[in-house]
GROMACS .gro file of N, CA and C in nm:
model
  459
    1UNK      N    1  -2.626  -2.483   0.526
    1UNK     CA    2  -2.565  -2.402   0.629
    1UNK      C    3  -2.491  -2.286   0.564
    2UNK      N    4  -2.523  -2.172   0.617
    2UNK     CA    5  -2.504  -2.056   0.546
    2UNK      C    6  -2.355  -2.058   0.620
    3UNK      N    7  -2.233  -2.003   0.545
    3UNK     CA    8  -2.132  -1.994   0.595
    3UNK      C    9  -2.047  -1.824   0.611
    4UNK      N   10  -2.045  -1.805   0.735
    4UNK     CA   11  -2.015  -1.609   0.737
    4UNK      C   12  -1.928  -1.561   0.664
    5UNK      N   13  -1.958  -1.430   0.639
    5UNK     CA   14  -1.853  -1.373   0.531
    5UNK      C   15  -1.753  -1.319   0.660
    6UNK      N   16  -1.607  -1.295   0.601
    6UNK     CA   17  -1.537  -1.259   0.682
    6UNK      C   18  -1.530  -1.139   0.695
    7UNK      N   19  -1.480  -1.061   0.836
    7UNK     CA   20  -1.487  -0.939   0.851
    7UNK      C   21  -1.429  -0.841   0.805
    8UNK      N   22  -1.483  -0.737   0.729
    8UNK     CA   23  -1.396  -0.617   0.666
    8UNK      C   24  -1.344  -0.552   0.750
    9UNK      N   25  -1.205  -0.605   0.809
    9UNK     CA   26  -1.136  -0.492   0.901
    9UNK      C   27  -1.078  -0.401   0.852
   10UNK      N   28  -1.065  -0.274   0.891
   10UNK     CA   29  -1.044  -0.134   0.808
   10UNK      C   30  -0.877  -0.149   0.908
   11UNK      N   31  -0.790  -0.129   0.818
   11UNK     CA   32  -0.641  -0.077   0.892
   11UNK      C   33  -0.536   0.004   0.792
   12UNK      N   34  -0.455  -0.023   0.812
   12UNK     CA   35  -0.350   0.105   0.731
   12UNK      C   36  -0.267  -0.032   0.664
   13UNK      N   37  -0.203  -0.047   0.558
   13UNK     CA   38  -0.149  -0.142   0.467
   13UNK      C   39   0.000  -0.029   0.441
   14UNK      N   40   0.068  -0.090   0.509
   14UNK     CA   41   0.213   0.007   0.398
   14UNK      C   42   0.304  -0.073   0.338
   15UNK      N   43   0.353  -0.004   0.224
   15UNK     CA   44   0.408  -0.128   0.102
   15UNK      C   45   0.544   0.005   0.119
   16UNK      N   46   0.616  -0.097   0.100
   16UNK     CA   47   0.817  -0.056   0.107
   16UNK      C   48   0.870  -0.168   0.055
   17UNK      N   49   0.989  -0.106   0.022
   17UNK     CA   50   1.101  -0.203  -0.096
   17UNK      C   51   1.132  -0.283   0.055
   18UNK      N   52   1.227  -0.429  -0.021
   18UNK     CA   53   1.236  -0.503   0.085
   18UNK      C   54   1.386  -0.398   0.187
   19UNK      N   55   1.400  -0.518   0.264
   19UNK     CA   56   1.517  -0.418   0.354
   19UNK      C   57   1.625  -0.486   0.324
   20UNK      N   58   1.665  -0.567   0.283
   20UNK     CA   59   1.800  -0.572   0.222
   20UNK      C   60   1.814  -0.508   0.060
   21UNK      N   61   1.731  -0.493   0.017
   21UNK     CA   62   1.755  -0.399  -0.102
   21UNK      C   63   1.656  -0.253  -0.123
   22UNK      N   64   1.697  -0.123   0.023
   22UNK     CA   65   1.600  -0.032   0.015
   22UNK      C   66   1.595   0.065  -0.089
   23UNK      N   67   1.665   0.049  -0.207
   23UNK     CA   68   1.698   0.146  -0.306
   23UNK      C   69   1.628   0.073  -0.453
   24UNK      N   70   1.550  -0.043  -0.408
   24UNK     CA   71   1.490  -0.196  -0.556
   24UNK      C   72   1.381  -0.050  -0.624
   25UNK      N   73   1.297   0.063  -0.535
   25UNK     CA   74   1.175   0.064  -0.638
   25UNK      C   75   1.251   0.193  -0.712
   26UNK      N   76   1.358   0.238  -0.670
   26UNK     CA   77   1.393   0.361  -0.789
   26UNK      C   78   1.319   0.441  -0.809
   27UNK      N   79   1.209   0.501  -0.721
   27UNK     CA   80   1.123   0.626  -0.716
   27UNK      C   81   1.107   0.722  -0.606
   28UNK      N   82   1.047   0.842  -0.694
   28UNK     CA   83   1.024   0.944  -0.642
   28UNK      C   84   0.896   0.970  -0.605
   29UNK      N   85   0.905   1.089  -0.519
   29UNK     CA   86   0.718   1.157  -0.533
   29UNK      C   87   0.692   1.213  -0.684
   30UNK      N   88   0.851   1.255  -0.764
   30UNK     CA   89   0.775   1.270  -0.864
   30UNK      C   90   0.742   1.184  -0.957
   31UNK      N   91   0.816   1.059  -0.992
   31UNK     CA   92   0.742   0.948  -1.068
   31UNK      C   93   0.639   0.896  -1.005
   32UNK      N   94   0.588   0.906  -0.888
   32UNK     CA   95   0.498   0.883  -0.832
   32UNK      C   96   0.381   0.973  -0.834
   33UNK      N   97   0.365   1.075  -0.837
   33UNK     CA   98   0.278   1.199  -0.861
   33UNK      C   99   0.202   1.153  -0.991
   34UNK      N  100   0.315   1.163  -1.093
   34UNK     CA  101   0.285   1.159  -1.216
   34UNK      C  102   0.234   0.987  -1.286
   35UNK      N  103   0.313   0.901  -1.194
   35UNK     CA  104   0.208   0.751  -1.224
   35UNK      C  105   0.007   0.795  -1.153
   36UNK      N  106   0.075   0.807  -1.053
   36UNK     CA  107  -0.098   0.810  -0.997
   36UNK      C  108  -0.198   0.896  -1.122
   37UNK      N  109  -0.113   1.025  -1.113
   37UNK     CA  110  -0.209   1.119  -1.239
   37UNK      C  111  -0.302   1.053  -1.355
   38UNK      N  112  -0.161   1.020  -1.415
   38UNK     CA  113  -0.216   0.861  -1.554
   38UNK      C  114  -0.299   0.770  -1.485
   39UNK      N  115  -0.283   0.699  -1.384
   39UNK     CA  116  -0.350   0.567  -1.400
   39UNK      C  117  -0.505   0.589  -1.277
   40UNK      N  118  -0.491   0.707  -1.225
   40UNK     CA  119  -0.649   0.751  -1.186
   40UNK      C  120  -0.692   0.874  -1.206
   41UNK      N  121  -0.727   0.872  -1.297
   41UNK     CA  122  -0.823   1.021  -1.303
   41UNK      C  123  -0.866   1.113  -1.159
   42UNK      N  124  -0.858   1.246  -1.188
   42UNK     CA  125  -0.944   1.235  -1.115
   42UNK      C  126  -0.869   1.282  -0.933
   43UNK      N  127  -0.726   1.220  -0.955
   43UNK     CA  128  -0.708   1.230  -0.792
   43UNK      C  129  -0.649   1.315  -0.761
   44UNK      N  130  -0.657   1.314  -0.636
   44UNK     CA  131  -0.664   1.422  -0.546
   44UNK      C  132  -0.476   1.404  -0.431
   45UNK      N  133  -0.459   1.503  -0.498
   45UNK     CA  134  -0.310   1.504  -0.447
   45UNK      C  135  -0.250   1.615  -0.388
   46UNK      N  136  -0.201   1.591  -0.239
   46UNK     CA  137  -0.161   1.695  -0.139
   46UNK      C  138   0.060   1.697  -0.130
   47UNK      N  139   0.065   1.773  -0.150
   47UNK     CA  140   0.227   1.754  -0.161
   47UNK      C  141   0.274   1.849  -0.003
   48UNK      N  142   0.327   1.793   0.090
   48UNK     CA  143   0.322   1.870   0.221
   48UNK      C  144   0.465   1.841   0.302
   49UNK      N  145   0.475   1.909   0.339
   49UNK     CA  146   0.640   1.846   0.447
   49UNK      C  147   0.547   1.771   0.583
   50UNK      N  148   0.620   1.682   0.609
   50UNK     CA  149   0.566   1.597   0.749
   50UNK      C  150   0.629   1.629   0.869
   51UNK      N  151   0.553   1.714   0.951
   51UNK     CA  152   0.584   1.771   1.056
   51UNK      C  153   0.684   1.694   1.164
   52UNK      N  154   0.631   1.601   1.191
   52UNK     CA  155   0.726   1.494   1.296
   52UNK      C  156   0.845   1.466   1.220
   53UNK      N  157   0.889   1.447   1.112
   53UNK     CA  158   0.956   1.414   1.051
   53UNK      C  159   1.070   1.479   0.946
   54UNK      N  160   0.977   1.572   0.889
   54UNK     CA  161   1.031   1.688   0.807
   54UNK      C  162   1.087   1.620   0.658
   55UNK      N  163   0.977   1.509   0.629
   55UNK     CA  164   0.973   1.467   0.496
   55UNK      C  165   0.896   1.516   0.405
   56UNK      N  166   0.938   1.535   0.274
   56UNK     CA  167   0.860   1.590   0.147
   56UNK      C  168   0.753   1.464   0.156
   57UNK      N  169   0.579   1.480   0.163
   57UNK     CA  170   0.527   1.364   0.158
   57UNK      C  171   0.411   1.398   0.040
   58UNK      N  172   0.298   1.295   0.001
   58UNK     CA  173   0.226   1.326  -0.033
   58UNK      C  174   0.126   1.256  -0.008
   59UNK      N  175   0.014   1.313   0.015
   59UNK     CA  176  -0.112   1.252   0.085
   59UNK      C  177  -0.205   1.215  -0.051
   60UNK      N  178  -0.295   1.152  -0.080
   60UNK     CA  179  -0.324   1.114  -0.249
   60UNK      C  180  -0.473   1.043  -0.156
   61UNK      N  181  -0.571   1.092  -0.273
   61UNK     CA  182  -0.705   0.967  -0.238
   61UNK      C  183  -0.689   0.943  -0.398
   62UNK      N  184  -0.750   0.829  -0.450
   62UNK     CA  185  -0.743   0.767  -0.561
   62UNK      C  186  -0.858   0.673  -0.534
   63UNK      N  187  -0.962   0.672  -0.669
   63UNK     CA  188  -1.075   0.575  -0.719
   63UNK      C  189  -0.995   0.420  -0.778
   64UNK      N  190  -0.971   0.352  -0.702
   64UNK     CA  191  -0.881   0.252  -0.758
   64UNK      C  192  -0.992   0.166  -0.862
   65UNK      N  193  -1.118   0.152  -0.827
   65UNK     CA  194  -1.253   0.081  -0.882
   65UNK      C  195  -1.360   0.179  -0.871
   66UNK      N  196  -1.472   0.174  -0.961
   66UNK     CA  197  -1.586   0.221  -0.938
   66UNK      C  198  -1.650   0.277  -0.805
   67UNK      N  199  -1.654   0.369  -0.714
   67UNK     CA  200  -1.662   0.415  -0.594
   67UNK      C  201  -1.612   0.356  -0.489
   68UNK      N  202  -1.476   0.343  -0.505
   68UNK     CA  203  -1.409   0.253  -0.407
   68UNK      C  204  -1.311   0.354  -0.475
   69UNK      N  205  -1.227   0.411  -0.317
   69UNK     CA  206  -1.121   0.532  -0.266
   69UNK      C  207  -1.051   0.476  -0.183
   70UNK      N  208  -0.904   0.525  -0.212
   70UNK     CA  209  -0.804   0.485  -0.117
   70UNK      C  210  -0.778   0.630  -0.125
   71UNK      N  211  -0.705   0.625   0.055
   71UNK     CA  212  -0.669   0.744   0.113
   71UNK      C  213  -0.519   0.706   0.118
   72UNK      N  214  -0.406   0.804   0.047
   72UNK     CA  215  -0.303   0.702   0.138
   72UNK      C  216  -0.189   0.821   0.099
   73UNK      N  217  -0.056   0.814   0.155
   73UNK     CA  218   0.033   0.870   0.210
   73UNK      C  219   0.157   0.804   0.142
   74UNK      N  220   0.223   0.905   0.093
   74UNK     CA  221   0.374   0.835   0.015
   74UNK      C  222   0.450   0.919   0.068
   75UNK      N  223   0.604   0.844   0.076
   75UNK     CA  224   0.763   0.952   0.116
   75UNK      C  225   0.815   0.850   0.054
   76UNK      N  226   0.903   0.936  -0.027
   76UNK     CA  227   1.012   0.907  -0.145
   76UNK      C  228   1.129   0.975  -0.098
   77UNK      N  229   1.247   1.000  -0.020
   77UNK     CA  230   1.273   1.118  -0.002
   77UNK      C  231   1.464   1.109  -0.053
   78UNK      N  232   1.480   0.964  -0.075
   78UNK     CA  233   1.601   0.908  -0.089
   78UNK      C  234   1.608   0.796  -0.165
   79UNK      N  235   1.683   0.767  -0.282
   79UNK     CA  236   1.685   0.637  -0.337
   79UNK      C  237   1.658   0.545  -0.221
   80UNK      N  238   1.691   0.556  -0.129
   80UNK     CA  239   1.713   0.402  -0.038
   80UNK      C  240   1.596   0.434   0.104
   81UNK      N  241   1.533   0.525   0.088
   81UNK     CA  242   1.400   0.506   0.175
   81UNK      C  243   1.288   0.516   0.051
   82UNK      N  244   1.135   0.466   0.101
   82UNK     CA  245   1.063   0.508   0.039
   82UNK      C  246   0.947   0.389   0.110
   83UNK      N  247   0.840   0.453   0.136
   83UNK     CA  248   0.707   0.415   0.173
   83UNK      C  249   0.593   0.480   0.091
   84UNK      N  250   0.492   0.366   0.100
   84UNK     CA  251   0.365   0.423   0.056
   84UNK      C  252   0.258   0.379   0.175
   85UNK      N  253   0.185   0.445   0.154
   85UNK     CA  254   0.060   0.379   0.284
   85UNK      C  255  -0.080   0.344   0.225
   86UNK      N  256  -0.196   0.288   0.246
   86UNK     CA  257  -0.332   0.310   0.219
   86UNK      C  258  -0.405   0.293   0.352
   87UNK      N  259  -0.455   0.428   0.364
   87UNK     CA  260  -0.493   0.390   0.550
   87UNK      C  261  -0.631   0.391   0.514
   88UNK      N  262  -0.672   0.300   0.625
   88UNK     CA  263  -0.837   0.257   0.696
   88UNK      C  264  -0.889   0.230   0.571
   89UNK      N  265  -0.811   0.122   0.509
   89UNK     CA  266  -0.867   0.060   0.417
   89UNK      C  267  -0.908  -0.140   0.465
   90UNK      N  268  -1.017  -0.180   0.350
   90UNK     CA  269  -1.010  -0.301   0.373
   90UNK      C  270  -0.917  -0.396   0.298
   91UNK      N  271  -0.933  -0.503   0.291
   91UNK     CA  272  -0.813  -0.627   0.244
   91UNK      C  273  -0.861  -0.601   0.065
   92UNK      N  274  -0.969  -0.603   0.037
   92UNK     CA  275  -0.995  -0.602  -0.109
   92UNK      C  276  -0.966  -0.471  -0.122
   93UNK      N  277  -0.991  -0.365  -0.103
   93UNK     CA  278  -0.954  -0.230  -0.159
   93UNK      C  279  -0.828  -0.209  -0.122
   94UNK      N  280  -0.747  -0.233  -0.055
   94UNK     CA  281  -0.591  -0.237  -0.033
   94UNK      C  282  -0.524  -0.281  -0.154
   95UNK      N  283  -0.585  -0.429  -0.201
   95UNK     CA  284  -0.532  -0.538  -0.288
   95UNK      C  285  -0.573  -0.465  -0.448
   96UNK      N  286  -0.656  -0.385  -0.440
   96UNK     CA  287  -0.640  -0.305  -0.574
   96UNK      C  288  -0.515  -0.262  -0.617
   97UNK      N  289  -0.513  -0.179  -0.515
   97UNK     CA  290  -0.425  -0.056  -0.513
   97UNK      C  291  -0.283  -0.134  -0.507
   98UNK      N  292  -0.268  -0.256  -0.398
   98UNK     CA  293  -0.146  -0.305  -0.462
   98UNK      C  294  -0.113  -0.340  -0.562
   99UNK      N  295  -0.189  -0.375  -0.612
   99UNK     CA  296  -0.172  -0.475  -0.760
   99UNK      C  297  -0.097  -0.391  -0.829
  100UNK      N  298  -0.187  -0.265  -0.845
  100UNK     CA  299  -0.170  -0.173  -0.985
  100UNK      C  300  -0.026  -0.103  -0.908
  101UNK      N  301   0.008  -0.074  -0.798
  101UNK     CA  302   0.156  -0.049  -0.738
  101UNK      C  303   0.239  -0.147  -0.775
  102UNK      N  304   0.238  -0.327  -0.724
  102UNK     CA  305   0.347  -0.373  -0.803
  102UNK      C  306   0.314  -0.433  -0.970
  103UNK      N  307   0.205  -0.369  -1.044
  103UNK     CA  308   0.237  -0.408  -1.185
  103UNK      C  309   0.259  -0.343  -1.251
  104UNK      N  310   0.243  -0.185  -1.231
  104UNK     CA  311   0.211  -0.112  -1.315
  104UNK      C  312   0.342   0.012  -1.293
  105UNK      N  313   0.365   0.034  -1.158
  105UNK     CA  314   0.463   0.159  -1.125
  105UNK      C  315   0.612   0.116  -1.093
  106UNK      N  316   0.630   0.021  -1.023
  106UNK     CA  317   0.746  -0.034  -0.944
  106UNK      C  318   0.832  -0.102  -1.043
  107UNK      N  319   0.967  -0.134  -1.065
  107UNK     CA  320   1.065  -0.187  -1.195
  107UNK      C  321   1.011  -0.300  -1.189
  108UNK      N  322   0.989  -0.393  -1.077
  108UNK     CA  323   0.983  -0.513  -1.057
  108UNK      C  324   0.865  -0.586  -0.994
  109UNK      N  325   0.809  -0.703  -0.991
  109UNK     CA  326   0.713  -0.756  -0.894
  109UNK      C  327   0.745  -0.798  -0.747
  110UNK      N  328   0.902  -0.783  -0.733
  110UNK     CA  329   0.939  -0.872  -0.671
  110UNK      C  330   1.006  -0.788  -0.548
  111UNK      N  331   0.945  -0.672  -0.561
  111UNK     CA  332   1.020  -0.575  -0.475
  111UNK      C  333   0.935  -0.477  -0.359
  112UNK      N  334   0.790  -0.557  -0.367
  112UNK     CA  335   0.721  -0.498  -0.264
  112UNK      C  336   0.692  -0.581  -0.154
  113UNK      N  337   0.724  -0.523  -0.027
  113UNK     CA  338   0.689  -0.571   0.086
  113UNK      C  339   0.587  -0.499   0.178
  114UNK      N  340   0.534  -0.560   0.243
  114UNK     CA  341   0.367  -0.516   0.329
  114UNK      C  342   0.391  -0.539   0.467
  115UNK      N  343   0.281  -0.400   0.558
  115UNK     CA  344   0.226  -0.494   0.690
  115UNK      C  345   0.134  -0.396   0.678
  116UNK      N  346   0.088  -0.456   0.781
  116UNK     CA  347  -0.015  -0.354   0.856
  116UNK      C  348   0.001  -0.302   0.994
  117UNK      N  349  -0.136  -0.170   1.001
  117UNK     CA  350  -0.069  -0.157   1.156
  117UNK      C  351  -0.180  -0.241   1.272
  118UNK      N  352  -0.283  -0.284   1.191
  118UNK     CA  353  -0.392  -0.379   1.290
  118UNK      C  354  -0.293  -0.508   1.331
  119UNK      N  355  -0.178  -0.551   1.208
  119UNK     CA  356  -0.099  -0.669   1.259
  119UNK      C  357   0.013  -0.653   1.362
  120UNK      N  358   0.058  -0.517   1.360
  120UNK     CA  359   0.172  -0.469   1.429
  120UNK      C  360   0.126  -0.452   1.571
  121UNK      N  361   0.023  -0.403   1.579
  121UNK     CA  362  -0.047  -0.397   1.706
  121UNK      C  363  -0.055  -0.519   1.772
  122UNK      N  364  -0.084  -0.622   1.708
  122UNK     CA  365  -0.099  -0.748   1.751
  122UNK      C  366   0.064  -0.833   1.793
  123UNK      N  367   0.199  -0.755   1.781
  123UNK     CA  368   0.271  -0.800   1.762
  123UNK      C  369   0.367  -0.860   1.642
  124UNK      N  370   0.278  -0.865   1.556
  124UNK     CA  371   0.318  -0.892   1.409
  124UNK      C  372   0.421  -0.810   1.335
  125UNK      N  373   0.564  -0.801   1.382
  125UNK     CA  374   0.585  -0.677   1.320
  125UNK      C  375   0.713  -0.669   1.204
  126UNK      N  376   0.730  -0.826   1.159
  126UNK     CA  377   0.781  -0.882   1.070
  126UNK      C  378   0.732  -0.877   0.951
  127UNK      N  379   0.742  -0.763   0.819
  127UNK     CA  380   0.713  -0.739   0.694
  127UNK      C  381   0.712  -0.876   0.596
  128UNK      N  382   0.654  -0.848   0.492
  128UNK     CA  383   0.634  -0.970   0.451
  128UNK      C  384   0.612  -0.933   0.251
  129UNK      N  385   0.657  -1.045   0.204
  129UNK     CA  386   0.603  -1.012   0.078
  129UNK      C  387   0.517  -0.999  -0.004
  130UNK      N  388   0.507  -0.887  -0.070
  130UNK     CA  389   0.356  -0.910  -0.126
  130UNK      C  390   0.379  -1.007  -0.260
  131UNK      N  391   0.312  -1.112  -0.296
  131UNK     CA  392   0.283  -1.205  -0.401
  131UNK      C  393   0.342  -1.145  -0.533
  132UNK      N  394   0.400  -1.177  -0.607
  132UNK     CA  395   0.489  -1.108  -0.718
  132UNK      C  396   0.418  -1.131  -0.837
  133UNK      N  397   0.303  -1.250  -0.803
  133UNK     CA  398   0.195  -1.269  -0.912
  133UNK      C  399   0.069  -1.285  -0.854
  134UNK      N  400  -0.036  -1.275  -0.942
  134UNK     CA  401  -0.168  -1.294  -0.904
  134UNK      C  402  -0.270  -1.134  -0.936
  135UNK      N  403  -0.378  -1.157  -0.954
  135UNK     CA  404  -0.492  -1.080  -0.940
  135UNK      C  405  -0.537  -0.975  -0.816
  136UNK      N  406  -0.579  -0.926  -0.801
  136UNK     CA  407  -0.660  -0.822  -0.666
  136UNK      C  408  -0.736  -0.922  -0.591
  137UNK      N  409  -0.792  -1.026  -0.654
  137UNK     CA  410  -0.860  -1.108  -0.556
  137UNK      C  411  -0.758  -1.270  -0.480
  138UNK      N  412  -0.668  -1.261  -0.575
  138UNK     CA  413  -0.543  -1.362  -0.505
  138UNK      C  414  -0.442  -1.231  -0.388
  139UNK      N  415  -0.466  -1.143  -0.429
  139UNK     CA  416  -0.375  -1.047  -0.339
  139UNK      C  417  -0.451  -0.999  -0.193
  140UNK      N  418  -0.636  -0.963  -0.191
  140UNK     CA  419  -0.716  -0.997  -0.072
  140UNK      C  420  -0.679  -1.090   0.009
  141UNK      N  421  -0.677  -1.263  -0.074
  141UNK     CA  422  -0.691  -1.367   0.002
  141UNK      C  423  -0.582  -1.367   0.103
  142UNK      N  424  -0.457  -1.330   0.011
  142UNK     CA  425  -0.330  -1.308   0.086
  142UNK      C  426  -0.322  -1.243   0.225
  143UNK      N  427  -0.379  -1.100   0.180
  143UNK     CA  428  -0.377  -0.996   0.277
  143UNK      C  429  -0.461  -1.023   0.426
  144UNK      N  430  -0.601  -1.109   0.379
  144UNK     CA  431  -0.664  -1.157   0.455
  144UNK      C  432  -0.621  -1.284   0.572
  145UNK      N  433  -0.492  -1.365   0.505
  145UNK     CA  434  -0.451  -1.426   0.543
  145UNK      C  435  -0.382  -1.393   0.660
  146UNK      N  436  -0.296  -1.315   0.602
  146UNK     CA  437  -0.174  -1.212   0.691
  146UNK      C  438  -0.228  -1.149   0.833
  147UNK      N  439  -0.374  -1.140   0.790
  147UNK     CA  440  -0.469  -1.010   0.930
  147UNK      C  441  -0.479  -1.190   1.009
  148UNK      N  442  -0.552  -1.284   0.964
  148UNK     CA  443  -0.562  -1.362   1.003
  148UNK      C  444  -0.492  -1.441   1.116
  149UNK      N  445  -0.352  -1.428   1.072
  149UNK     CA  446  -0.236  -1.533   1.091
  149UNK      C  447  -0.196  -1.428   1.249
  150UNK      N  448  -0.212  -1.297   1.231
  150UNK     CA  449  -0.195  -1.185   1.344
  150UNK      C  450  -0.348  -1.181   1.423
  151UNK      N  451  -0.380  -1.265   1.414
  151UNK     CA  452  -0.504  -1.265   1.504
  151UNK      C  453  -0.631  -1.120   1.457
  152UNK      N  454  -0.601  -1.098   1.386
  152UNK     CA  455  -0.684  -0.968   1.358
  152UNK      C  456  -0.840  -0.982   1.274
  153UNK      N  457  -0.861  -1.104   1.212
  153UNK     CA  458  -0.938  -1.108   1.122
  153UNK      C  459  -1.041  -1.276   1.176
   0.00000   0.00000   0.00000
């Protein structure tokens, strides 16, 4: 009995320091500019004020794997705010891009938190942690879990 693969739902993933400590990742757009530069060739980076908002942002696509692109959206604009986004992405190409966000850029593992907006829609609108250890494919299962647990997946 052949057993189905689960569905690649495409949604927006945004990773933020937790909320009792909004000042944990200690970055900017410009340590951020300049991590992405180093660790993907290649990308493509928009630096823009955000109209609704009137935040310094930056819009970024990045090859996180071999023809696999994330589209995604950062505001840094204060030690104690700061978001990143990866929109209309799936659970495995999200889970790249987190990984190499909390291993590689952020002080700590222990300082990124996630949702989505396919879960928020659903009501889900309680952030959550992303895994402080594990692989891109322990960080999917997770993520997959999470769409899951919100009825989404």
């Amino acid at each position: 009995m052949l057993v189905p693969a689960p569905r690649n739902v495409r949604t927006t993933f945004a990773f933020f320091p937790p909320e009792n400590s909004p000042a944990a990742w200690q970055a900017s757009l410009e340590t951020f500019t300049t991590a992405l530069e180093r660790a993907f060739p290649g990308a493509v980076l928009t630096h823009r004020v955000d109209p609704l908002r009137g935040l310094d942002v930056m819009d970024f696509d990045v090859e996180v794997a071999p023809d696999v692109w994330i589209t995604g959206r950062a505001a840094m604009p204060e030690p104690d705010y700061a978001y990143v986004t990866a929109g209309n992405a799936t659970a495995d190409e999200a889970a790249l891009f987190a990984q190499w966000l909390r291993d590689s850029y952020l002080p700590s593992p222990a300082v990124v938190w996630f949702n989505t907006s396919a879960a928020m829609e659903n009501g889900m609108e309680t952030p959550s942690p992303l895994p402080a250890t594990g692989d891109s494919s322990e960080i999917e299962a997770f993520f997959r879990n999470h769409l899951a647990s919100a009825g989404v997946e």
